[in-house]
Tab-separated table of C-alpha atoms and ligand atoms in Angstrom:
chain	number	residue	atom	x	y	z
A	617	MET	CA	-135.018	117.004	-167.856
A	618	THR	CA	-132.434	119.277	-168.990
A	619	GLU	CA	-132.544	122.306	-166.690
A	620	LYS	CA	-130.350	122.080	-163.676
A	621	SER	CA	-132.918	123.550	-161.287
A	622	THR	CA	-135.344	120.639	-162.220
A	623	ARG	CA	-132.705	117.977	-162.072
A	624	LEU	CA	-131.857	119.125	-158.603
A	625	ILE	CA	-135.381	118.764	-157.427
A	626	HIS	CA	-136.154	115.528	-159.292
A	627	HIS	CA	-132.806	113.841	-158.690
A	628	PRO	CA	-132.615	110.118	-159.472
A	629	TYR	CA	-130.118	109.124	-156.864
A	630	ARG	CA	-131.369	106.984	-153.927
A	631	PRO	CA	-128.942	105.986	-151.204
A	632	PRO	CA	-128.500	102.297	-150.674
A	633	ALA	CA	-131.055	100.647	-148.359
A	634	GLY	CA	-130.108	98.989	-144.986
A	635	PHE	CA	-128.578	101.860	-143.238
A	636	GLU	CA	-128.565	101.555	-139.461
A	637	SER	CA	-126.993	103.536	-136.635
A	638	PRO	CA	-127.748	103.950	-132.950
A	639	GLN	CA	-129.974	107.006	-133.295
A	640	VAL	CA	-133.273	107.447	-134.964
A	641	ALA	CA	-133.168	109.417	-138.247
A	642	VAL	CA	-134.742	112.981	-138.377
A	643	HIS	CA	-137.582	112.985	-140.932
A	644	LYS	CA	-138.944	116.336	-141.630
A	645	ALA	CA	-142.085	117.096	-143.639
A	646	SER	CA	-145.085	119.270	-144.246
A	647	THR	CA	-145.830	117.495	-147.577
A	648	ILE	CA	-145.556	113.692	-147.669
A	649	VAL	CA	-145.503	112.212	-151.240
A	650	PHE	CA	-147.884	109.553	-152.155
A	651	PRO	CA	-147.131	106.753	-154.538
A	652	SER	CA	-150.641	106.835	-156.337
A	653	VAL	CA	-153.964	108.519	-156.426
A	654	ALA	CA	-155.453	105.492	-154.869
A	655	ALA	CA	-153.048	105.852	-151.910
A	656	ILE	CA	-154.221	109.490	-151.551
A	657	ARG	CA	-157.827	108.371	-151.475
A	658	GLN	CA	-157.174	105.693	-148.997
A	659	ARG	CA	-155.035	107.859	-146.651
A	660	ASP	CA	-155.708	107.044	-142.895
A	661	TRP	CA	-154.090	109.468	-140.429
A	662	ILE	CA	-155.687	107.964	-137.316
A	663	HIS	CA	-154.220	104.443	-137.057
A	664	LYS	CA	-150.494	105.204	-137.671
A	665	GLN	CA	-150.510	102.805	-140.553
A	666	GLY	CA	-148.984	105.306	-143.009
A	667	TYR	CA	-148.063	108.843	-143.568
A	668	THR	CA	-150.427	111.490	-144.988
A	669	TYR	CA	-149.214	114.962	-143.914
A	670	GLY	CA	-146.372	116.334	-141.598
A	671	LEU	CA	-148.921	117.264	-138.884
A	672	HIS	CA	-150.119	113.632	-138.550
A	673	GLY	CA	-146.699	112.132	-137.998
A	674	THR	CA	-143.336	111.023	-139.521
A	675	PRO	CA	-141.238	107.989	-138.670
A	676	THR	CA	-139.372	110.144	-136.209
A	677	THR	CA	-142.496	111.340	-134.319
A	678	PHE	CA	-144.186	107.927	-134.459
A	679	THR	CA	-141.075	106.387	-132.870
A	680	LEU	CA	-140.952	109.020	-130.083
A	681	GLU	CA	-144.652	108.499	-129.421
A	682	GLU	CA	-144.168	104.778	-128.999
A	683	ARG	CA	-141.276	105.181	-126.561
A	684	ILE	CA	-143.120	107.706	-124.513
A	685	ALA	CA	-146.198	105.447	-124.348
A	686	THR	CA	-143.852	102.679	-123.029
A	687	LEU	CA	-142.251	105.147	-120.620
A	688	GLU	CA	-145.640	105.907	-119.074
A	689	GLY	CA	-146.957	102.406	-119.094
A	690	GLY	CA	-149.680	103.551	-121.588
A	691	ARG	CA	-150.676	102.367	-125.064
A	692	HIS	CA	-151.209	105.513	-127.173
A	693	CYS	CA	-149.173	108.789	-127.203
A	694	ILE	CA	-149.764	112.183	-128.836
A	695	LEU	CA	-147.037	114.766	-129.081
A	696	VAL	CA	-147.681	118.445	-128.672
A	697	PRO	CA	-145.420	121.571	-128.765
A	698	SER	CA	-145.064	121.981	-124.863
A	699	GLY	CA	-146.032	120.513	-121.521
A	700	LEU	CA	-148.632	123.196	-121.111
A	701	ALA	CA	-150.152	122.255	-124.556
A	702	SER	CA	-150.445	118.821	-123.328
A	703	VAL	CA	-152.584	120.038	-120.419
A	704	ALA	CA	-154.572	122.375	-122.690
A	705	HIS	CA	-155.021	119.480	-125.240
A	706	VAL	CA	-156.725	117.181	-122.653
A	707	GLY	CA	-159.152	120.015	-121.800
A	708	LEU	CA	-159.849	120.916	-125.168
A	709	SER	CA	-160.485	117.338	-126.260
A	710	LEU	CA	-162.666	116.269	-123.456
A	711	LEU	CA	-164.588	119.271	-122.275
A	712	LYS	CA	-167.609	121.297	-123.767
A	713	THR	CA	-169.736	124.035	-122.686
A	714	GLY	CA	-171.565	123.312	-119.396
A	715	ASP	CA	-168.991	120.837	-118.253
A	716	ASP	CA	-167.158	121.344	-114.973
A	717	VAL	CA	-163.436	120.510	-114.469
A	718	LEU	CA	-161.825	119.904	-111.063
A	719	LEU	CA	-158.338	121.013	-110.465
A	720	PRO	CA	-156.122	120.664	-107.362
A	721	GLU	CA	-155.590	123.837	-105.524
A	722	ASN	CA	-151.783	123.645	-105.809
A	723	VAL	CA	-151.981	122.842	-109.597
A	724	TYR	CA	-149.198	123.970	-111.966
A	725	GLY	CA	-150.074	127.864	-112.271
A	726	PRO	CA	-150.577	128.011	-116.019
A	727	SER	CA	-153.085	125.158	-115.868
A	728	LYS	CA	-155.048	127.319	-113.440
A	729	ALA	CA	-154.834	130.288	-115.688
A	730	LEU	CA	-156.067	128.152	-118.754
A	731	ALA	CA	-159.267	127.121	-116.618
A	732	GLN	CA	-159.756	130.786	-115.635
A	733	GLY	CA	-159.227	132.105	-119.177
A	734	GLU	CA	-160.005	130.059	-122.237
A	735	LEU	CA	-161.997	127.248	-120.532
A	736	ALA	CA	-164.234	129.870	-118.662
A	737	ASN	CA	-164.671	131.746	-122.056
A	738	PHE	CA	-166.082	128.501	-123.587
A	739	GLY	CA	-168.616	128.158	-120.805
A	740	ILE	CA	-166.646	125.448	-119.087
A	741	THR	CA	-166.670	125.922	-115.193
A	742	HIS	CA	-163.988	124.780	-112.811
A	743	GLN	CA	-163.493	124.321	-109.031
A	744	PHE	CA	-160.320	123.923	-107.003
A	745	TYR	CA	-160.290	121.029	-104.580
A	746	ASP	CA	-158.011	120.397	-101.670
A	747	PRO	CA	-155.640	117.701	-103.132
A	748	MET	CA	-154.723	116.315	-99.666
A	749	ASP	CA	-158.461	115.567	-98.814
A	750	PRO	CA	-160.305	112.979	-100.841
A	751	ALA	CA	-163.566	114.026	-98.964
A	752	ASP	CA	-163.358	117.449	-100.495
A	753	LEU	CA	-162.996	116.137	-103.958
A	754	ALA	CA	-165.862	113.744	-103.391
A	755	ALA	CA	-168.065	116.644	-102.406
A	756	ARG	CA	-167.177	118.562	-105.506
A	757	ILE	CA	-167.862	115.742	-108.094
A	758	GLY	CA	-171.269	116.574	-109.513
A	759	PRO	CA	-173.441	115.725	-112.496
A	760	ARG	CA	-171.476	118.163	-114.716
A	761	THR	CA	-168.068	116.978	-113.608
A	762	ARG	CA	-166.378	115.673	-116.741
A	763	LEU	CA	-162.713	115.815	-115.824
A	764	VAL	CA	-160.568	115.703	-112.688
A	765	TRP	CA	-157.017	116.826	-112.816
A	766	LEU	CA	-154.399	115.355	-110.452
A	767	GLU	CA	-150.812	116.415	-109.789
A	768	ALA	CA	-148.270	114.726	-107.659
A	769	PRO	CA	-146.539	116.343	-105.940
A	770	GLY	CA	-147.887	119.841	-106.082
A	771	SER	CA	-145.812	122.357	-108.000
A	772	VAL	CA	-143.604	124.472	-105.789
A	773	SER	CA	-145.223	123.492	-102.377
A	774	MET	CA	-144.310	119.736	-103.095
A	775	GLU	CA	-147.033	118.157	-100.909
A	776	PHE	CA	-147.801	114.681	-102.256
A	777	PRO	CA	-151.579	113.892	-102.383
A	778	PRO	CA	-153.300	110.607	-101.554
A	779	LEU	CA	-153.192	109.713	-105.271
A	780	VAL	CA	-154.582	106.109	-104.886
A	781	ALA	CA	-157.587	107.388	-103.039
A	782	LEU	CA	-158.201	110.339	-105.399
A	783	ALA	CA	-157.926	108.072	-108.538
A	784	ARG	CA	-160.092	105.429	-106.999
A	785	LEU	CA	-162.729	107.989	-106.209
A	786	CYS	CA	-162.804	109.369	-109.917
A	787	ARG	CA	-163.069	105.696	-111.058
A	788	GLU	CA	-165.774	104.965	-108.685
A	789	ARG	CA	-167.806	108.164	-109.691
A	790	GLY	CA	-167.192	107.514	-113.449
A	791	VAL	CA	-165.229	110.680	-114.055
A	792	THR	CA	-162.242	110.880	-116.443
A	793	SER	CA	-159.000	111.495	-114.385
A	794	ALA	CA	-155.830	113.154	-115.787
A	795	LEU	CA	-152.549	113.268	-114.135
A	796	ASP	CA	-149.723	115.685	-114.789
A	797	THR	CA	-146.870	113.304	-114.711
A	798	THR	CA	-143.989	115.703	-115.159
A	799	TRP	CA	-142.511	115.019	-111.758
A	800	PRO	CA	-142.828	111.167	-111.823
A	801	ALA	CA	-141.802	111.310	-115.500
A	802	GLY	CA	-142.946	107.645	-115.947
A	803	ILE	CA	-140.220	106.576	-113.653
A	804	ALA	CA	-141.129	107.186	-110.042
A	805	PHE	CA	-144.474	105.453	-110.441
A	806	ASN	CA	-146.844	104.152	-113.137
A	807	ALA	CA	-149.800	106.412	-113.286
A	808	PHE	CA	-151.973	103.754	-115.016
A	809	GLU	CA	-151.318	101.246	-112.085
A	810	LEU	CA	-151.078	103.125	-108.933
A	811	ALA	CA	-152.425	100.226	-106.961
A	812	PRO	CA	-154.094	97.027	-108.140
A	813	GLY	CA	-157.012	97.987	-110.248
A	814	VAL	CA	-156.442	101.745	-109.623
A	815	GLY	CA	-154.990	104.109	-112.134
A	816	VAL	CA	-155.648	107.358	-114.013
A	817	ASP	CA	-157.169	107.580	-117.533
A	818	VAL	CA	-154.924	110.217	-119.088
A	819	VAL	CA	-151.438	111.354	-118.422
A	820	ALA	CA	-149.940	114.563	-119.637
A	821	GLN	CA	-146.093	114.925	-119.243
A	822	ALA	CA	-143.870	117.964	-120.201
A	823	LEU	CA	-141.213	116.287	-122.148
A	824	THR	CA	-139.359	119.597	-121.746
A	825	LYS	CA	-138.188	118.314	-118.378
A	826	TYR	CA	-136.589	114.919	-117.818
A	827	PRO	CA	-137.114	113.351	-121.290
A	828	SER	CA	-135.332	116.186	-123.023
A	829	GLY	CA	-132.923	116.949	-120.097
A	830	GLY	CA	-131.225	119.648	-121.984
A	831	GLY	CA	-133.013	122.810	-121.160
A	832	ASP	CA	-133.314	123.413	-124.977
A	833	VAL	CA	-136.490	121.678	-126.096
A	834	LEU	CA	-140.207	122.378	-125.457
A	835	MET	CA	-142.588	119.412	-125.855
A	836	GLY	CA	-145.441	117.608	-124.240
A	837	ALA	CA	-147.107	114.258	-124.449
A	838	VAL	CA	-150.670	112.858	-123.810
A	839	VAL	CA	-150.686	109.249	-123.086
A	840	VAL	CA	-153.713	106.890	-122.495
A	841	ARG	CA	-154.438	103.219	-122.541
A	842	ASP	CA	-157.932	103.297	-123.915
A	843	ASP	CA	-158.458	103.254	-127.602
A	844	ALA	CA	-161.663	105.204	-127.830
A	845	LEU	CA	-160.079	107.989	-125.554
A	846	HIS	CA	-157.141	108.108	-127.589
A	847	GLU	CA	-159.210	108.590	-130.771
A	848	ARG	CA	-161.020	111.545	-129.263
A	849	LEU	CA	-157.633	113.087	-128.267
A	850	GLN	CA	-156.291	112.431	-131.732
A	851	ARG	CA	-159.286	113.906	-133.638
A	852	THR	CA	-158.880	117.151	-131.528
A	853	HIS	CA	-155.149	117.032	-132.169
A	854	MET	CA	-155.810	116.984	-135.823
A	855	ARG	CA	-158.371	119.776	-135.848
A	856	LEU	CA	-156.187	122.060	-133.651
A	857	GLY	CA	-153.187	121.660	-135.773
A	858	TRP	CA	-150.519	121.055	-133.096
A	859	GLY	CA	-147.196	119.730	-134.432
A	860	VAL	CA	-143.662	119.179	-133.241
A	861	SER	CA	-140.521	119.500	-135.260
A	862	GLY	CA	-138.559	116.479	-136.356
A	863	ASN	CA	-135.301	118.048	-135.033
A	864	ASP	CA	-136.969	118.508	-131.607
A	865	ALA	CA	-138.340	114.980	-131.572
A	866	GLU	CA	-134.837	113.656	-132.453
A	867	LEU	CA	-133.340	115.627	-129.496
A	868	VAL	CA	-135.770	113.936	-127.148
A	869	LEU	CA	-135.227	110.579	-128.736
A	870	ARG	CA	-131.425	111.037	-128.320
A	871	SER	CA	-131.897	111.926	-124.474
A	872	LEU	CA	-134.264	109.083	-123.665
A	873	PRO	CA	-131.683	106.289	-123.232
A	874	SER	CA	-130.018	108.282	-120.501
A	875	MET	CA	-133.126	109.421	-118.728
A	876	ALA	CA	-133.431	106.836	-116.086
A	877	LEU	CA	-129.761	107.393	-115.160
A	878	ARG	CA	-130.180	111.153	-115.065
A	879	TYR	CA	-133.343	110.931	-113.036
A	880	ARG	CA	-131.626	108.695	-110.427
A	881	ALA	CA	-128.497	110.819	-110.252
A	882	ALA	CA	-130.551	114.041	-109.784
A	883	ASP	CA	-132.569	112.308	-107.107
A	884	HIS	CA	-129.631	111.175	-105.068
A	885	SER	CA	-127.866	114.493	-105.367
A	886	ALA	CA	-131.130	116.409	-104.454
A	887	ARG	CA	-131.689	114.272	-101.315
A	888	ALA	CA	-128.127	114.801	-100.132
A	889	ILE	CA	-128.655	118.504	-100.767
A	890	ALA	CA	-131.887	118.720	-99.157
A	891	SER	CA	-130.694	116.857	-96.059
A	892	TRP	CA	-127.753	119.264	-95.753
A	893	LEU	CA	-130.081	122.189	-95.888
A	894	GLY	CA	-132.418	120.659	-93.397
A	895	GLN	CA	-129.576	120.813	-90.810
A	896	ARG	CA	-129.142	124.549	-91.395
A	897	GLU	CA	-130.503	126.771	-88.806
A	898	GLU	CA	-131.530	129.284	-91.550
A	899	ILE	CA	-133.890	126.710	-93.062
A	900	ALA	CA	-137.325	126.043	-91.155
A	901	GLN	CA	-138.505	123.223	-93.389
A	902	VAL	CA	-137.448	121.097	-96.293
A	903	LEU	CA	-140.314	120.213	-98.657
A	904	HIS	CA	-139.348	116.931	-100.333
A	905	PRO	CA	-141.962	114.182	-100.635
A	906	ALA	CA	-139.314	111.414	-99.951
A	907	PHE	CA	-138.487	113.054	-96.571
A	908	PRO	CA	-140.347	111.941	-93.422
A	909	GLY	CA	-142.219	114.988	-92.063
A	910	SER	CA	-142.737	116.584	-95.521
A	911	PRO	CA	-146.505	116.944	-96.309
A	912	GLY	CA	-147.866	113.806	-97.887
A	913	HIS	CA	-144.806	111.691	-97.324
A	914	GLU	CA	-146.901	108.648	-96.578
A	915	ASN	CA	-148.743	109.170	-99.896
A	916	TRP	CA	-145.266	109.175	-101.722
A	917	LEU	CA	-144.432	105.891	-99.879
A	918	GLU	CA	-147.770	104.363	-100.992
A	919	VAL	CA	-147.130	104.914	-104.735
A	920	CYS	CA	-143.264	105.157	-104.975
A	921	GLY	CA	-142.308	102.529	-102.327
A	922	ALA	CA	-139.771	102.790	-99.353
A	923	ASP	CA	-136.922	102.555	-101.838
A	924	GLY	CA	-138.689	104.602	-104.348
A	925	GLN	CA	-137.513	107.291	-106.559
A	926	ALA	CA	-138.168	111.060	-106.683
A	927	ALA	CA	-137.260	113.916	-109.203
A	928	GLY	CA	-134.440	116.073	-108.314
A	929	LEU	CA	-136.774	118.956	-107.306
A	930	PHE	CA	-137.546	120.308	-103.842
A	931	SER	CA	-138.361	123.422	-101.943
A	932	VAL	CA	-137.252	124.833	-98.646
A	933	LEU	CA	-138.925	127.394	-96.246
A	934	PHE	CA	-136.499	129.894	-94.674
A	935	ASP	CA	-136.947	130.861	-91.125
A	936	GLY	CA	-139.320	133.574	-90.589
A	937	ARG	CA	-136.697	135.944	-89.319
A	938	TYR	CA	-135.405	136.497	-92.880
A	939	THR	CA	-137.139	139.094	-95.101
A	940	GLN	CA	-138.099	138.367	-98.666
A	941	ALA	CA	-135.283	140.694	-99.759
A	942	GLN	CA	-132.781	138.561	-97.794
A	943	VAL	CA	-134.003	135.436	-99.393
A	944	ASP	CA	-133.836	137.089	-102.811
A	945	ARG	CA	-130.242	138.047	-102.094
A	946	PHE	CA	-129.467	134.494	-101.123
A	947	CYS	CA	-130.762	133.292	-104.534
A	948	GLU	CA	-128.778	135.848	-106.392
A	949	SER	CA	-125.562	135.053	-104.425
A	950	LEU	CA	-125.574	131.568	-105.778
A	951	GLN	CA	-122.940	130.986	-108.537
A	952	LEU	CA	-123.666	127.385	-109.821
A	953	PHE	CA	-127.350	127.566	-109.313
A	954	LYS	CA	-128.914	129.780	-111.983
A	955	LEU	CA	-132.133	131.787	-111.751
A	956	GLY	CA	-134.657	130.294	-114.068
A	957	TYR	CA	-137.975	128.499	-114.701
A	958	SER	CA	-138.375	124.819	-115.750
A	959	TRP	CA	-136.242	122.075	-114.274
A	960	ALA	CA	-134.700	118.670	-114.872
A	961	SER	CA	-131.777	119.687	-117.062
A	962	HIS	CA	-128.183	119.259	-116.207
A	963	LEU	CA	-127.983	122.823	-114.979
A	964	SER	CA	-129.077	123.424	-111.350
A	965	LEU	CA	-131.805	125.996	-110.954
A	966	VAL	CA	-133.380	128.238	-108.230
A	967	VAL	CA	-136.478	130.248	-107.959
A	968	PRO	CA	-137.827	132.212	-105.025
A	969	TYR	CA	-141.711	132.072	-104.927
A	970	GLU	CA	-143.988	134.361	-103.181
A	971	MET	CA	-146.588	131.971	-101.856
A	972	ARG	CA	-149.420	134.554	-101.291
A	973	THR	CA	-149.479	134.927	-105.147
A	974	LEU	CA	-149.778	131.174	-105.560
A	975	ARG	CA	-152.103	129.858	-102.834
A	976	ARG	CA	-155.222	130.983	-100.999
A	977	HIS	CA	-154.761	129.134	-97.846
A	978	TRP	CA	-151.140	128.905	-97.193
A	979	GLU	CA	-148.834	131.684	-96.077
A	980	PRO	CA	-145.709	130.372	-94.489
A	981	ALA	CA	-143.707	132.454	-92.102
A	982	GLY	CA	-140.584	132.537	-94.224
A	983	GLY	CA	-139.751	132.642	-97.851
A	984	LEU	CA	-139.963	129.664	-100.133
A	985	VAL	CA	-137.249	128.790	-102.543
A	986	ARG	CA	-137.448	125.876	-105.083
A	987	PHE	CA	-134.421	124.033	-106.226
A	988	SER	CA	-133.963	121.812	-109.329
A	989	ILE	CA	-130.857	119.789	-108.932
A	990	GLY	CA	-128.890	119.184	-112.108
A	991	LEU	CA	-125.835	117.042	-112.679
A	992	GLU	CA	-123.115	119.192	-111.235
A	993	ASP	CA	-121.055	117.584	-108.477
A	994	THR	CA	-123.078	117.427	-105.243
A	995	ASP	CA	-120.370	118.783	-103.021
A	996	ASP	CA	-119.756	121.664	-105.414
A	997	LEU	CA	-123.382	122.632	-105.144
A	998	ILE	CA	-123.401	122.265	-101.332
A	999	ALA	CA	-120.353	124.637	-101.172
A	1000	ASP	CA	-122.300	127.086	-103.428
A	1001	LEU	CA	-125.283	126.988	-101.022
A	1002	ASP	CA	-122.979	127.434	-97.997
A	1003	GLN	CA	-121.368	130.523	-99.330
A	1004	ALA	CA	-124.809	132.010	-100.359
A	1005	LEU	CA	-126.248	131.243	-96.878
A	1006	LYS	CA	-123.296	133.125	-95.295
A	1007	ALA	CA	-124.300	136.143	-97.618
A	1008	LEU	CA	-127.807	136.113	-95.994
A	1009	GLY	CA	-126.453	138.279	-93.249
B	2380	PLP	C1	-142.945	122.581	-116.743
B	2380	PLP	C2	-144.334	121.935	-116.450
B	2380	PLP	C3	-145.400	121.960	-117.266
B	2380	PLP	C4	-145.314	122.740	-118.635
B	2380	PLP	O1	-144.202	122.319	-119.488
B	2380	PLP	P1	-143.773	123.308	-120.624
B	2380	PLP	O2	-143.059	122.456	-121.704
B	2380	PLP	O3	-142.838	124.343	-119.976
B	2380	PLP	O4	-144.932	124.048	-121.130
B	2380	PLP	C5	-146.495	121.431	-116.931
B	2380	PLP	N1	-146.634	120.761	-115.716
B	2380	PLP	C6	-145.663	120.755	-114.797
B	2380	PLP	C7	-145.897	119.988	-113.513
B	2380	PLP	C8	-144.402	121.343	-115.158
B	2380	PLP	O5	-143.448	121.352	-114.269
């Protein structure tokens, strides 16, 4: 080996073994080098016993998968490139032509679009059920029902469904249940043990939200307890070619140790701010599942407990005397709260929603605004809301 180009590629130096530091190393790979032909022939990408190709995992992604499985109270985790991809992955793994999937009427919008788009194109039908009424779900479960999605609370409208009753029903009827756990985040409740003997089969979480917490990473996770179910999900994962970058996995690993503290801090601040808003005459209703009087509060109590936690996310309904233009102006008058989708980062966010574009059966008198509370000082955020409410006119 004389040419420098070759020597730079096939360099003999190996750093000393035994390095340890507080953070997990970033391993990046498409190619993974095998020690022998026998090792190539014996490769096993499904049991996480070794390394075969970048798509099938590196020490960095395996480590993150194990930690997210622990966070959710599950046994197996698969990482995908976004929260929406985790929802898509469950459907693409478990459904086939002729199957029917049931979605709550208030489901995360893009999940609805996936069912109406690609799943429908594949000959997979769907129905929307009333998430607050287990009898409605029971009536819709039929011989073709293969998957029931659950979400708690509902995106934007924040009503908390009777999760225990819904999950129990799925179990009794032998239908696989999947819960979008982006809001509980593995902290507010354990989706696999909602009540003694009652839990869901699959959880999908947008790691984009609390696990990342930075507003700068997109990632999702699918977690299960059952080995056979995991293997089905993993085989589809391999065939679809989803992968996450080592750098992104490292960012989430770096944020995980502070996640419980951030979740609690955002929860405290959000409740203080929501209480303050609830006292204002401009606001008709606060939609926060931990608040008595908010839709499904008793269901939140059932799974989270009286001292339970909640994400730093809530919505308010403005009094009907304010036009949408006024509500929009309120949102734009905010200085610390920024206008933007997603949530659970350090930055507080606000989005005005037009409910008639989201729901069939719900048209509140006043405009709905959703807040994601970040890590700014609570009093500063309240002062910002105060000045923007004054700008309502
Ligand atoms: C944000 C979100 C998702 C999707 O996550 P992305 O990483 O943005 O694709 C899915 N479900 C819920 C409830 C969410 O809030």
